[in-house]
CSV table of C-alpha atoms in Angstrom, one decimal:
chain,number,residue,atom,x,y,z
A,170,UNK,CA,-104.9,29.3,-192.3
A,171,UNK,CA,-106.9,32.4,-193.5
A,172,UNK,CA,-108.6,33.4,-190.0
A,173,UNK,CA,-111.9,36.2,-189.9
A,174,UNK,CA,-111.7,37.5,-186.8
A,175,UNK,CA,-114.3,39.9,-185.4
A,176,UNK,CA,-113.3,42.4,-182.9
A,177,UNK,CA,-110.0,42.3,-184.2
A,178,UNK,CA,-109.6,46.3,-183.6
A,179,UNK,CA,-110.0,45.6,-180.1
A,180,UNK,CA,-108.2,45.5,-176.9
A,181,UNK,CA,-108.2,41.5,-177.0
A,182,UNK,CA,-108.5,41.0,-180.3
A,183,UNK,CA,-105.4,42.9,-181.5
A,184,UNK,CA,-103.5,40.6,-179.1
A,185,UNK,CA,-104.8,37.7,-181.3
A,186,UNK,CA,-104.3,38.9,-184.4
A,187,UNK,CA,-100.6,39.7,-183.7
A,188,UNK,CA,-100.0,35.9,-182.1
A,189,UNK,CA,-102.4,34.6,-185.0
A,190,UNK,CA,-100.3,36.4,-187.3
A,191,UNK,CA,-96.8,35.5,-185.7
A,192,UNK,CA,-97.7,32.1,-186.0
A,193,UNK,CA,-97.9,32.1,-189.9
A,194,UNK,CA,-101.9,32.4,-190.7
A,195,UNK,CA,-103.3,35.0,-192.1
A,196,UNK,CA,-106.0,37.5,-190.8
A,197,UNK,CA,-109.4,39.0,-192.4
A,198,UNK,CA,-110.5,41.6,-189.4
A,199,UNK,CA,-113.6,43.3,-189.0
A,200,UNK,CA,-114.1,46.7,-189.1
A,201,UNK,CA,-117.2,49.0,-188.6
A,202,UNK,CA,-115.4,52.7,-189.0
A,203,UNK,CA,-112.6,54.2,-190.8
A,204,UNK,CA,-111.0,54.3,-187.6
A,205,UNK,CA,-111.0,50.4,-186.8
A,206,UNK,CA,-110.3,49.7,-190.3
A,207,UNK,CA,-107.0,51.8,-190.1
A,208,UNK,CA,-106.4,49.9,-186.4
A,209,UNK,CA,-106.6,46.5,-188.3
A,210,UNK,CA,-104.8,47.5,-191.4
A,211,UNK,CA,-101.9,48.9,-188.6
A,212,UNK,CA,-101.5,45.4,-187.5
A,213,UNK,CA,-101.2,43.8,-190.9
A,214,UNK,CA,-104.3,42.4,-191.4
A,215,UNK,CA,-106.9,42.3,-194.1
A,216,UNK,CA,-109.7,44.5,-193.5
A,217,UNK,CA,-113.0,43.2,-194.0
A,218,UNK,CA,-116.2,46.3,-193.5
A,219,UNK,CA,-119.4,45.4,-191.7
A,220,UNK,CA,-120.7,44.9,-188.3
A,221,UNK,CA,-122.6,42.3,-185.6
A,222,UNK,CA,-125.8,43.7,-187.6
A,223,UNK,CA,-124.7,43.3,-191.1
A,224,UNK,CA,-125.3,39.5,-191.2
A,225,UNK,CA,-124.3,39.2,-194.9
A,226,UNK,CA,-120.8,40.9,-194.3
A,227,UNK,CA,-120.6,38.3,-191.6
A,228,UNK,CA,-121.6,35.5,-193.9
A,229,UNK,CA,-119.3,36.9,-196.6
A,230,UNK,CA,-116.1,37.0,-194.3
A,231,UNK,CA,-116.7,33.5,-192.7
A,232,UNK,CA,-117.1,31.9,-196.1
A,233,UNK,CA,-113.5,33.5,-197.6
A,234,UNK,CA,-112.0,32.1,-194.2
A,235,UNK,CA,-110.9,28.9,-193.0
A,236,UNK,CA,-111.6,29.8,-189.3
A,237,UNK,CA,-113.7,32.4,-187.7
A,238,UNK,CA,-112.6,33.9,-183.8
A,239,UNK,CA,-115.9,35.8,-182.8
A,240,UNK,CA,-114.4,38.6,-180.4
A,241,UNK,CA,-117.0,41.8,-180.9
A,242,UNK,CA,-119.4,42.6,-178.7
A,243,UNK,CA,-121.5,45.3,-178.2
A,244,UNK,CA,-120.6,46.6,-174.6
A,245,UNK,CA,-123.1,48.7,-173.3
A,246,UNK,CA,-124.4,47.8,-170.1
A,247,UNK,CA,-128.2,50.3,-170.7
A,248,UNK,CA,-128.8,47.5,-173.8
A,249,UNK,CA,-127.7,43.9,-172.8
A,250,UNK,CA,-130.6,42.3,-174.2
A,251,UNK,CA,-130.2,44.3,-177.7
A,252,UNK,CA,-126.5,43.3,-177.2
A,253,UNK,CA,-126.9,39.6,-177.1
A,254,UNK,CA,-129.8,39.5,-179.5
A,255,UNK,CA,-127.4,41.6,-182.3
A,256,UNK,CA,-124.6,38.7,-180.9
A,257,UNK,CA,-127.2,35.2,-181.2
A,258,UNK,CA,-127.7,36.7,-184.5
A,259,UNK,CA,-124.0,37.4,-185.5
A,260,UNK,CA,-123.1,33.7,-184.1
A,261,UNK,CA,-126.0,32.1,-185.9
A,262,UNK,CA,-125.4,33.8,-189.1
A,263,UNK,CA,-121.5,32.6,-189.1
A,264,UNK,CA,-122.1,28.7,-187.9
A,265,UNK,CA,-124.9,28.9,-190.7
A,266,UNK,CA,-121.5,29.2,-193.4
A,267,UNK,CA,-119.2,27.2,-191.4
A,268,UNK,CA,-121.9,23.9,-190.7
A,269,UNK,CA,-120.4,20.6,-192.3
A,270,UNK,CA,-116.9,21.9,-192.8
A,271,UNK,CA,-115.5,21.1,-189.4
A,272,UNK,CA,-113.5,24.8,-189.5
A,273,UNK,CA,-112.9,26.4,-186.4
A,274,UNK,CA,-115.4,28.7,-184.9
A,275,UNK,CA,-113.7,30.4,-181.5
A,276,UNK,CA,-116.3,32.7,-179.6
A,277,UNK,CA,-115.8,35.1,-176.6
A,278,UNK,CA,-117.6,34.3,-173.2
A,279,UNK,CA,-116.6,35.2,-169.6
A,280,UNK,CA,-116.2,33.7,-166.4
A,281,UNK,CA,-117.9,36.6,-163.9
A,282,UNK,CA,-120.6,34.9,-162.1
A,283,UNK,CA,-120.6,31.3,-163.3
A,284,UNK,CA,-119.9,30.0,-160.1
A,285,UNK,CA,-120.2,32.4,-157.3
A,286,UNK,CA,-118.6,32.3,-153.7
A,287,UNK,CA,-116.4,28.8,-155.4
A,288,UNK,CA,-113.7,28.6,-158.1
A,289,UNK,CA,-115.5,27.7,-161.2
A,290,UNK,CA,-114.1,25.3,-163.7
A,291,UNK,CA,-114.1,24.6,-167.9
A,292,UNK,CA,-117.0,22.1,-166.9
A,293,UNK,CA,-119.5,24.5,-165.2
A,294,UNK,CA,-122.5,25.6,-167.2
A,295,UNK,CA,-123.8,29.2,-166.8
A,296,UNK,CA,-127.0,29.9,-165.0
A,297,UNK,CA,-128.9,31.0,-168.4
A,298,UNK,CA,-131.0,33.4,-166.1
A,299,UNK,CA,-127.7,35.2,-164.9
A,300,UNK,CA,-127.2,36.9,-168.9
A,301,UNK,CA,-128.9,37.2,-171.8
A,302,UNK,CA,-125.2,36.5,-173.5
A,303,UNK,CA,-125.0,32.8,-171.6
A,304,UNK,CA,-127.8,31.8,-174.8
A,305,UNK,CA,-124.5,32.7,-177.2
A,306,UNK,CA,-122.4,30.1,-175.5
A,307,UNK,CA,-125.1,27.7,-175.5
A,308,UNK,CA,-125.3,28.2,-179.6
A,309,UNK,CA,-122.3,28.2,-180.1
A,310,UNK,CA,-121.1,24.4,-178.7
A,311,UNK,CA,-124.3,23.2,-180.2
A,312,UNK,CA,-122.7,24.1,-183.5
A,313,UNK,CA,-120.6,21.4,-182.6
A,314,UNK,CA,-123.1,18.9,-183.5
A,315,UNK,CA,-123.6,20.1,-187.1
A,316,UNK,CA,-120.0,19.8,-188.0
A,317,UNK,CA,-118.3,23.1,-186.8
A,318,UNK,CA,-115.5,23.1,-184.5
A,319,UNK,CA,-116.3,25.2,-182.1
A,320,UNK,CA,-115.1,26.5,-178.6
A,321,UNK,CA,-116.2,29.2,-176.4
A,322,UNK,CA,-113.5,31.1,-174.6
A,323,UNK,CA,-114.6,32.4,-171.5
A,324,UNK,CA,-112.4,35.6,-170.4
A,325,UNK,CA,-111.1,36.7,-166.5
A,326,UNK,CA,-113.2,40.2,-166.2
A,327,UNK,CA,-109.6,41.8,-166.4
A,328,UNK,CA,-107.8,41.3,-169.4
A,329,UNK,CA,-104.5,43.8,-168.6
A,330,UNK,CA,-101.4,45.1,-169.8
A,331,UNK,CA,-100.3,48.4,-171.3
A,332,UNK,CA,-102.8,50.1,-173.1
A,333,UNK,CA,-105.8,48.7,-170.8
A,334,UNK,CA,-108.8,50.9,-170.7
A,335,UNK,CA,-111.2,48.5,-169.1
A,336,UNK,CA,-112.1,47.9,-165.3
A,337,UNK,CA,-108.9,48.3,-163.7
A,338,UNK,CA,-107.8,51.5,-165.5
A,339,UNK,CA,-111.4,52.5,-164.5
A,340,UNK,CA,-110.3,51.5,-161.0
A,341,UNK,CA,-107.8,53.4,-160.9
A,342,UNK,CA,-109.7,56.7,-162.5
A,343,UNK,CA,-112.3,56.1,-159.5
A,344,UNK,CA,-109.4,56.1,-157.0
A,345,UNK,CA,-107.8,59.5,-158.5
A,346,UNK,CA,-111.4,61.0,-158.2
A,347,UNK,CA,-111.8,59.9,-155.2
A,348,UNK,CA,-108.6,60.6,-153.5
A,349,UNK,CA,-108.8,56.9,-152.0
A,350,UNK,CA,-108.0,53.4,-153.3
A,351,UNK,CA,-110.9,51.6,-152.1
A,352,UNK,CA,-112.1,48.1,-152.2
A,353,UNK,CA,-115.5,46.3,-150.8
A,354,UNK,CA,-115.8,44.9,-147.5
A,355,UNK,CA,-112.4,43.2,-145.9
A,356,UNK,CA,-111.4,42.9,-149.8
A,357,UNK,CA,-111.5,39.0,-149.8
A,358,UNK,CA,-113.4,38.6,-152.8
A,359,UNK,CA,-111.3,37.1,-155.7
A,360,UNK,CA,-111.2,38.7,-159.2
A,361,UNK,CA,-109.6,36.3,-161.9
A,362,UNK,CA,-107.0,38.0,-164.5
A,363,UNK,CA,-105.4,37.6,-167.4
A,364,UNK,CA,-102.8,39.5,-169.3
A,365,UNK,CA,-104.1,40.3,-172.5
A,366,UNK,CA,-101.0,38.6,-174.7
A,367,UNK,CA,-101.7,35.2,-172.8
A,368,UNK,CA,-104.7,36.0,-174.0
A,369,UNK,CA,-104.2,36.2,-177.3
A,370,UNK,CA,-101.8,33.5,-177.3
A,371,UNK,CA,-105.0,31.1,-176.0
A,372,UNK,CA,-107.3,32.2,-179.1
A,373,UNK,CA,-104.4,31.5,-181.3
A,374,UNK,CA,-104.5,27.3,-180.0
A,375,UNK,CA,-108.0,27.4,-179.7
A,376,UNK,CA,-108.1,28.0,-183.4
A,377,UNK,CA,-105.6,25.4,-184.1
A,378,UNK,CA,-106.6,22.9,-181.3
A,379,UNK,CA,-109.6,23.1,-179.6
A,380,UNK,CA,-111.9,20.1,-180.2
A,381,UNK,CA,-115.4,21.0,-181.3
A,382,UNK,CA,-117.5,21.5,-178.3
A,383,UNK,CA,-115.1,22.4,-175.5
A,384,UNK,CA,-115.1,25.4,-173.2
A,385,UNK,CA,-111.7,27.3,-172.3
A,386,UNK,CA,-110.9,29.4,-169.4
A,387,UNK,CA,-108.5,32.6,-170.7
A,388,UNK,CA,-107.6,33.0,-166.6
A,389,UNK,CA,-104.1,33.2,-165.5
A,390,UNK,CA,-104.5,33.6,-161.9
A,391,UNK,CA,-107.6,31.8,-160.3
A,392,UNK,CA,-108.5,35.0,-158.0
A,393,UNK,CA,-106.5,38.1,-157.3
A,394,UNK,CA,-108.1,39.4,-153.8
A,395,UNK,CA,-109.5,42.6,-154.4
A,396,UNK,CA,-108.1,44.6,-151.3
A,397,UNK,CA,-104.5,43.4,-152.7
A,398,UNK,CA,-105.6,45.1,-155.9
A,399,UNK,CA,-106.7,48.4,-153.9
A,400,UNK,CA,-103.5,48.4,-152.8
A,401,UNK,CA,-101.0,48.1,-155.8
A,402,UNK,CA,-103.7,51.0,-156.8
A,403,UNK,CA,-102.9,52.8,-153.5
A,404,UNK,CA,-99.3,52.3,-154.3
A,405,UNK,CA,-99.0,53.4,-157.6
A,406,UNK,CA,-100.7,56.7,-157.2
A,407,UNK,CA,-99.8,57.1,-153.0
A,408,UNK,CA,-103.0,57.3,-152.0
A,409,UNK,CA,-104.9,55.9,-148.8
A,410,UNK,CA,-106.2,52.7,-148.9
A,411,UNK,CA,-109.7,52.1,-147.3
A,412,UNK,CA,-112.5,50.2,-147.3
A,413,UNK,CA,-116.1,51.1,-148.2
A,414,UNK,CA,-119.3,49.1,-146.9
A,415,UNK,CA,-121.4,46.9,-149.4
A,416,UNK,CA,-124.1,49.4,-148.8
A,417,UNK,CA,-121.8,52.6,-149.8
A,418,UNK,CA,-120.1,50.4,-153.5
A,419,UNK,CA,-122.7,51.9,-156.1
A,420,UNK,CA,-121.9,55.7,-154.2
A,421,UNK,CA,-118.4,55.3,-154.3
A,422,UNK,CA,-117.5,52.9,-157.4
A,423,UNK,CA,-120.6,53.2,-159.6
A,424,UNK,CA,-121.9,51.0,-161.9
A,425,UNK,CA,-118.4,48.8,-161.2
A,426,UNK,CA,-119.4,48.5,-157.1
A,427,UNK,CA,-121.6,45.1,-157.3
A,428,UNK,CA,-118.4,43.7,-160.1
A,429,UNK,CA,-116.0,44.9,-157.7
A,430,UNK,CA,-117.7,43.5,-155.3
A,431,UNK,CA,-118.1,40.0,-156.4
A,432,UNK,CA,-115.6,36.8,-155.7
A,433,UNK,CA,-115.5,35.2,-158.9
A,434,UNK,CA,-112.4,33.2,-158.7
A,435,UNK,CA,-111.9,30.5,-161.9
A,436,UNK,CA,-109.6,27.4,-162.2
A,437,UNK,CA,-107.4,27.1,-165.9
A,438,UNK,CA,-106.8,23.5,-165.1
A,439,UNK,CA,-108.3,21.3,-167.6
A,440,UNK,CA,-108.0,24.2,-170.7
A,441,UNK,CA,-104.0,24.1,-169.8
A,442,UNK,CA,-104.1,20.3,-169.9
A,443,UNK,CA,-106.0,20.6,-173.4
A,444,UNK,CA,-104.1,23.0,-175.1
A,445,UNK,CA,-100.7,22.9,-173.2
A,446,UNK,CA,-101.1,26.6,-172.7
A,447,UNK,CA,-98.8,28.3,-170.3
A,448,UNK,CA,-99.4,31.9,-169.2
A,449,UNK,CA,-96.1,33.8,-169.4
A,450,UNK,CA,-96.8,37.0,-168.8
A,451,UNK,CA,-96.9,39.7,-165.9
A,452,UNK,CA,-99.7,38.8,-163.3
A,453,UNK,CA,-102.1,41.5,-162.2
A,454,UNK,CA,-100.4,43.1,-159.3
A,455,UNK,CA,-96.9,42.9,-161.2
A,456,UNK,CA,-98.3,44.3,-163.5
A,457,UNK,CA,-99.7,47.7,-161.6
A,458,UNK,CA,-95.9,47.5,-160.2
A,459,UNK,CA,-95.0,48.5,-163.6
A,460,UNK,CA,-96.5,51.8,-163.3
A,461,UNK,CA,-98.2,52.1,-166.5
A,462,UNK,CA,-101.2,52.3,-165.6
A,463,UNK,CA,-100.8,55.3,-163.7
A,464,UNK,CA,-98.6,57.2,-166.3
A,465,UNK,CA,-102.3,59.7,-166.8
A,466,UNK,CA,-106.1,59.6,-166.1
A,467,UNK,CA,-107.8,57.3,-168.5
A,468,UNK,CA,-111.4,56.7,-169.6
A,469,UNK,CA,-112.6,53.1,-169.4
């Protein structure tokens, strides 16, 4: 199978085009800069120039491709309704090529406040209110209808392993600043995680599996309690562990406070029963044992 995949530069998306790739299909990435171009031609892949706002490159590498895994997004938290806008447009431009030929159409959601205070499940619908991205989802299984098989893969808000610069390497830059590991209140709050090769190993059977309509959780552990997550931090660069008030998050963790803050915990239940996937990697806090992410100071 010849797969476009956007994002495929990425931190998850170079996870799925290596297990794409290791599974005998071939790959068509995305690429918006020299430098991403020379990221996906690194991994083996086809490069394929455009971006989310150049519809007809999108258009053009969906139609040369037997499946398309929508990964890209533009991640800047000063321009979400831009952001999902630019991403409606991107998905409806690419179910436009792929209506009628029942080809496989995988797009990137996430799990952080579908279900808030419980552990959320495959079958729980986002409050449409809560992000303008939710309206992506939503397009995307109605594609299902017009013969696209499509799945929305929603993501654990930490997708680690070695070479993670998202929110817990920013973590751990906040608790180097700081001269504390801290975490919110008694630290009961759950974060789901993933490691980002389970990861790509569950966009790889989503492309070959999923049945059209059908929502997948990419969660290996239902809820990692954030206070044991200040302390592998703690641990790893031996610091003090504290905790900070809900009132004090914002001054001491920035815009990451009220994420940190949140139990999110999600259930993989019904995708594993779908798709037989089995995470088999490293969970969260084995993974800080490793020490890699505290090898230097990072920038998220």
């Amino acid at each position: 199978m010849r797969v476009f995949v956007t994002g495929a530069s990425g931190w998850i998306g170079s996870a799925a085009v290596r297990e794409l790739q290791g599974a005998g299909h071939r790959v068509l990435g995305l690429a918006r800069s020299d430098a991403a171009a020379a990221a996906v031609a690194a991994l083996g892949a086809e490069v394929h120039r455009g971006g989310l706002d150049d519809l007809e490159s999108l258009r053009a590498g969906a139609d040369g491709s037997d499946g398309v895994v929508h990964l890209a997004y533009h991640h800047d938290f000063s321009q979400m309704a831009e952001a999902a806008r630019m991403d409606l447009a991107a998905i409806a431009a690419i179910g436009g090529v792929l209506e009628g030929t029942d080809r496989p159409f995988v797009v990137a959601s996430g799990v952080a406040g579908l279900a808030p205070g419980r552990v959320a499940t495959e079958r729980d619908e986002p409050d449409p209110a809560a992000h303008p991205r939710t309206a992506s989802a939503a397009a995307t299984l109605a594609l299902a209808e017009r013969g696209v098989r499509s799945s929305v893969v929603r993501f654990a808000p930490t997708v680690h392993g070695d070479g993670d610069h998202g929110f817990v390497a920013r973590l751990v830059d906040i608790a180097r600043a700081q001269g504390v590991s801290a975490y919110v209140g008694d630290g009961s709050n759950r974060w789901p995680a993933v490691h980002q090769r389970d990861a790509g190993v569950l966009v790889r059977l989503a492309v070959e599996q999923a049945r059209a309509g059908s929502v997948l959780h990419a969660v290996a552990e239902e809820g990692v309690p954030a206070r044991a997550i200040s302390e592998a931090i703690g641990r790893g660069l031996g610091l003090p562990v504290v905790p900070v008030s809900a009132e004090r998050a914002a001054e001491h963790f920035g815009w990451l406070g009220r994420f940190f803050a949140a139990d999110c915990p999600a259930s993989n239940a019904l995708t594993r029963a779908e798709l037989g996937w089995e995470p088999t990697h490293p969970g969260l806090l084995d993974d800080l044992g490793e020490g890699h992410y505290f090898r230097s100071a990072t920038a998220a």
